[in-house]
Amino acid sequence: MQQIYKKMEKTFESIRDTDRIWVYQANRILSEEESTYIKKSGMLFVSGWAAHGKPLRADVLVIRNLFVVVMVDEAQAKASGCSIDKSVSWINAIGQELRIDFLDRMQIAWLDDNGSLQINPMAEFETLASNGQIESDTLVFNNLVFSGKELKNSWLVPANESWHNRFLVK
């Protein structure tokens, strides 16, 4: 588990604690080619992204060939409703182009005992939890994080420290 966190620390080096974060999870593992394409498309998108005419300092990461993380340095300029809508339109368009659903919030990503990434529909995740295959210390991805600090500290957490705890056998 320590190794997992070390890898994540390296990934998060460019993220400021105050950055505004949006995590989009694919409904399947992406190929390397898809991840590279999404990263390039994301960089092109954020290079012209603005809020009320003011350019946003932003970045896009593809993590573990599953998660697309969009981040904005809100110390420089805050994302507005319209600019957020544009980012959702971009993720939706790239998803349609590649036939990937990034907006299905009913898919849960977690790590099994071997540290392998798993994705299950919420109902299946609940069944796995009731059967004891998902336990309180099972690492889950909490895609509801809002800031760079939360992404670093509260994104990959034991199930009992996240909203996922409602599925755990008590």
Short mmCIF file of C-alpha atoms in Angstrom, two decimals:
data_model
loop_
_atom_site.label_atom_id
_atom_site.label_comp_id
_atom_site.label_asym_id
_atom_site.label_seq_id
_atom_site.Cartn_x
_atom_site.Cartn_y
_atom_site.Cartn_z
CA MET A 1 0.00 0.00 0.00
CA GLN A 2 2.90 2.37 0.74
CA GLN A 3 4.04 1.89 -2.86
CA ILE A 4 0.64 3.00 -4.15
CA TYR A 5 0.83 6.23 -2.17
CA LYS A 6 4.42 6.89 -3.29
CA LYS A 7 3.36 6.61 -6.96
CA MET A 8 0.47 8.99 -6.32
CA GLU A 9 2.74 11.55 -4.65
CA LYS A 10 4.83 11.68 -7.83
CA THR A 11 1.67 12.12 -9.95
CA PHE A 12 0.45 14.95 -7.72
CA GLU A 13 3.66 17.01 -7.69
CA SER A 14 2.21 19.64 -10.07
CA ILE A 15 -1.06 20.04 -8.14
CA ARG A 16 -1.43 22.88 -5.66
CA ASP A 17 -3.54 22.31 -2.54
CA THR A 18 -5.76 25.23 -3.55
CA ASP A 19 -6.42 24.02 -7.11
CA ARG A 20 -10.05 23.34 -7.95
CA ILE A 21 -10.42 19.72 -9.04
CA TRP A 22 -12.88 17.71 -11.12
CA VAL A 23 -12.39 13.95 -11.37
CA TYR A 24 -13.97 12.11 -14.28
CA GLN A 25 -13.81 8.33 -14.18
CA ALA A 26 -14.02 6.30 -17.37
CA ASN A 27 -16.39 3.35 -17.45
CA ARG A 28 -13.47 1.12 -18.46
CA ILE A 29 -9.69 1.06 -18.40
CA LEU A 30 -8.26 3.22 -21.17
CA SER A 31 -5.57 2.08 -23.58
CA GLU A 32 -2.25 3.94 -23.53
CA GLU A 33 -3.19 5.47 -26.89
CA GLU A 34 -6.53 6.70 -25.54
CA SER A 35 -4.86 8.15 -22.43
CA THR A 36 -2.30 9.97 -24.57
CA TYR A 37 -5.02 11.27 -26.89
CA ILE A 38 -7.12 12.51 -23.95
CA LYS A 39 -4.11 14.24 -22.39
CA LYS A 40 -3.29 15.99 -25.68
CA SER A 41 -6.92 16.95 -26.23
CA GLY A 42 -7.12 18.21 -22.66
CA MET A 43 -4.03 20.35 -23.05
CA LEU A 44 -5.51 21.87 -26.20
CA PHE A 45 -8.80 22.50 -24.37
CA VAL A 46 -7.23 24.19 -21.32
CA SER A 47 -4.95 26.33 -23.50
CA GLY A 48 -8.04 28.26 -24.59
CA TRP A 49 -10.16 27.85 -21.45
CA ALA A 50 -11.35 31.12 -19.93
CA ALA A 51 -13.83 32.48 -17.40
CA HIS A 52 -15.47 35.78 -18.29
CA GLY A 53 -12.73 36.39 -20.86
CA LYS A 54 -9.92 35.81 -18.36
CA PRO A 55 -7.68 32.83 -19.23
CA LEU A 56 -7.68 30.04 -16.67
CA ARG A 57 -4.41 28.47 -15.57
CA ALA A 58 -5.40 24.83 -15.83
CA ASP A 59 -4.10 21.35 -16.47
CA VAL A 60 -5.45 17.91 -17.30
CA LEU A 61 -4.03 14.64 -16.00
CA VAL A 62 -4.91 11.10 -16.95
CA ILE A 63 -4.26 8.86 -13.95
CA ARG A 64 -4.12 5.06 -13.92
CA ASN A 65 -5.64 4.95 -17.41
CA LEU A 66 -9.03 5.48 -15.77
CA PHE A 67 -9.33 8.96 -14.31
CA VAL A 68 -9.25 12.31 -16.09
CA VAL A 69 -8.48 15.07 -13.60
CA VAL A 70 -9.15 18.65 -14.62
CA MET A 71 -7.66 21.28 -12.35
CA VAL A 72 -7.71 25.06 -12.22
CA ASP A 73 -5.47 27.38 -10.24
CA GLU A 74 -8.24 29.47 -8.72
CA ALA A 75 -5.73 31.78 -7.05
CA GLN A 76 -5.14 33.13 -10.57
CA ALA A 77 -8.79 33.13 -11.75
CA LYS A 78 -11.91 31.31 -10.58
CA ALA A 79 -13.82 29.00 -12.88
CA SER A 80 -17.33 30.28 -13.56
CA GLY A 81 -20.50 28.32 -14.27
CA CYS A 82 -20.07 28.82 -18.01
CA SER A 83 -16.41 27.77 -17.97
CA ILE A 84 -17.27 24.68 -15.92
CA ASP A 85 -19.99 23.86 -18.45
CA LYS A 86 -17.37 24.09 -21.21
CA SER A 87 -15.13 21.60 -19.40
CA VAL A 88 -18.05 19.18 -19.02
CA SER A 89 -18.83 19.63 -22.71
CA TRP A 90 -15.19 18.83 -23.54
CA ILE A 91 -15.17 15.65 -21.40
CA ASN A 92 -18.52 14.61 -22.88
CA ALA A 93 -17.30 15.21 -26.45
CA ILE A 94 -14.06 13.28 -25.93
CA GLY A 95 -16.10 10.49 -24.36
CA GLN A 96 -18.45 10.34 -27.35
CA GLU A 97 -15.54 10.39 -29.76
CA LEU A 98 -13.80 7.49 -27.99
CA ARG A 99 -17.02 5.73 -26.92
CA ILE A 100 -16.21 6.12 -23.23
CA ASP A 101 -18.63 7.27 -20.53
CA PHE A 102 -16.92 9.67 -18.14
CA LEU A 103 -20.16 10.85 -16.52
CA ASP A 104 -21.53 7.58 -15.11
CA ARG A 105 -21.28 8.20 -11.37
CA MET A 106 -22.68 4.73 -10.66
CA GLN A 107 -19.31 3.04 -11.31
CA ILE A 108 -17.03 2.57 -8.31
CA ALA A 109 -13.27 2.18 -8.62
CA TRP A 110 -11.31 0.43 -5.90
CA LEU A 111 -8.13 -1.56 -5.30
CA ASP A 112 -8.24 -5.24 -4.48
CA ASP A 113 -5.89 -6.92 -1.99
CA ASN A 114 -3.20 -7.15 -4.69
CA GLY A 115 -3.44 -3.43 -5.45
CA SER A 116 -5.14 -4.10 -8.80
CA LEU A 117 -7.66 -1.57 -10.00
CA GLN A 118 -11.27 -2.80 -10.08
CA ILE A 119 -14.39 -1.08 -11.41
CA ASN A 120 -17.89 -2.20 -10.48
CA PRO A 121 -21.38 -0.82 -10.85
CA MET A 122 -22.63 0.47 -7.50
CA ALA A 123 -25.09 -2.44 -7.04
CA GLU A 124 -22.31 -4.97 -7.63
CA PHE A 125 -19.98 -3.07 -5.27
CA GLU A 126 -22.71 -3.23 -2.63
CA THR A 127 -23.03 -7.00 -3.15
CA LEU A 128 -19.25 -7.42 -2.85
CA ALA A 129 -19.33 -5.46 0.40
CA SER A 130 -22.21 -7.49 1.83
CA ASN A 131 -20.27 -10.68 0.94
CA GLY A 132 -17.21 -9.39 2.79
CA GLN A 133 -15.08 -8.98 -0.34
CA ILE A 134 -15.00 -5.22 0.23
CA GLU A 135 -14.03 -4.37 3.79
CA SER A 136 -13.54 -1.20 5.80
CA ASP A 137 -9.86 -1.03 4.86
CA THR A 138 -10.42 -1.63 1.13
CA LEU A 139 -9.01 1.35 -0.76
CA VAL A 140 -11.62 3.18 -2.80
CA PHE A 141 -11.45 6.24 -5.06
CA ASN A 142 -13.62 9.07 -3.77
CA ASN A 143 -14.21 11.08 -6.95
CA LEU A 144 -16.17 13.72 -5.02
CA VAL A 145 -12.98 15.54 -4.01
CA PHE A 146 -13.04 19.25 -4.74
CA SER A 147 -9.52 20.63 -4.20
CA GLY A 148 -5.93 19.65 -4.81
CA LYS A 149 -5.52 19.08 -1.08
CA GLU A 150 -8.53 16.73 -1.02
CA LEU A 151 -7.26 14.91 -4.11
CA LYS A 152 -3.92 14.29 -2.38
CA ASN A 153 -5.39 13.32 1.01
CA SER A 154 -8.94 12.04 0.48
CA TRP A 155 -9.18 10.60 -3.02
CA LEU A 156 -7.77 7.13 -2.40
CA VAL A 157 -8.90 6.18 1.08
CA PRO A 158 -10.16 3.20 3.05
CA ALA A 159 -13.85 2.61 2.37
CA ASN A 160 -14.77 3.41 5.98
CA GLU A 161 -13.36 6.96 5.51
CA SER A 162 -15.49 7.75 2.47
CA TRP A 163 -19.11 7.86 1.37
CA HIS A 164 -18.57 4.21 0.37
CA ASN A 165 -18.91 3.25 4.05
CA ARG A 166 -22.70 3.07 3.64
CA PHE A 167 -22.18 -0.24 1.78
CA LEU A 168 -20.03 -1.85 4.47
CA VAL A 169 -21.36 -4.60 6.73
CA LYS A 170 -21.62 -3.06 10.17
#
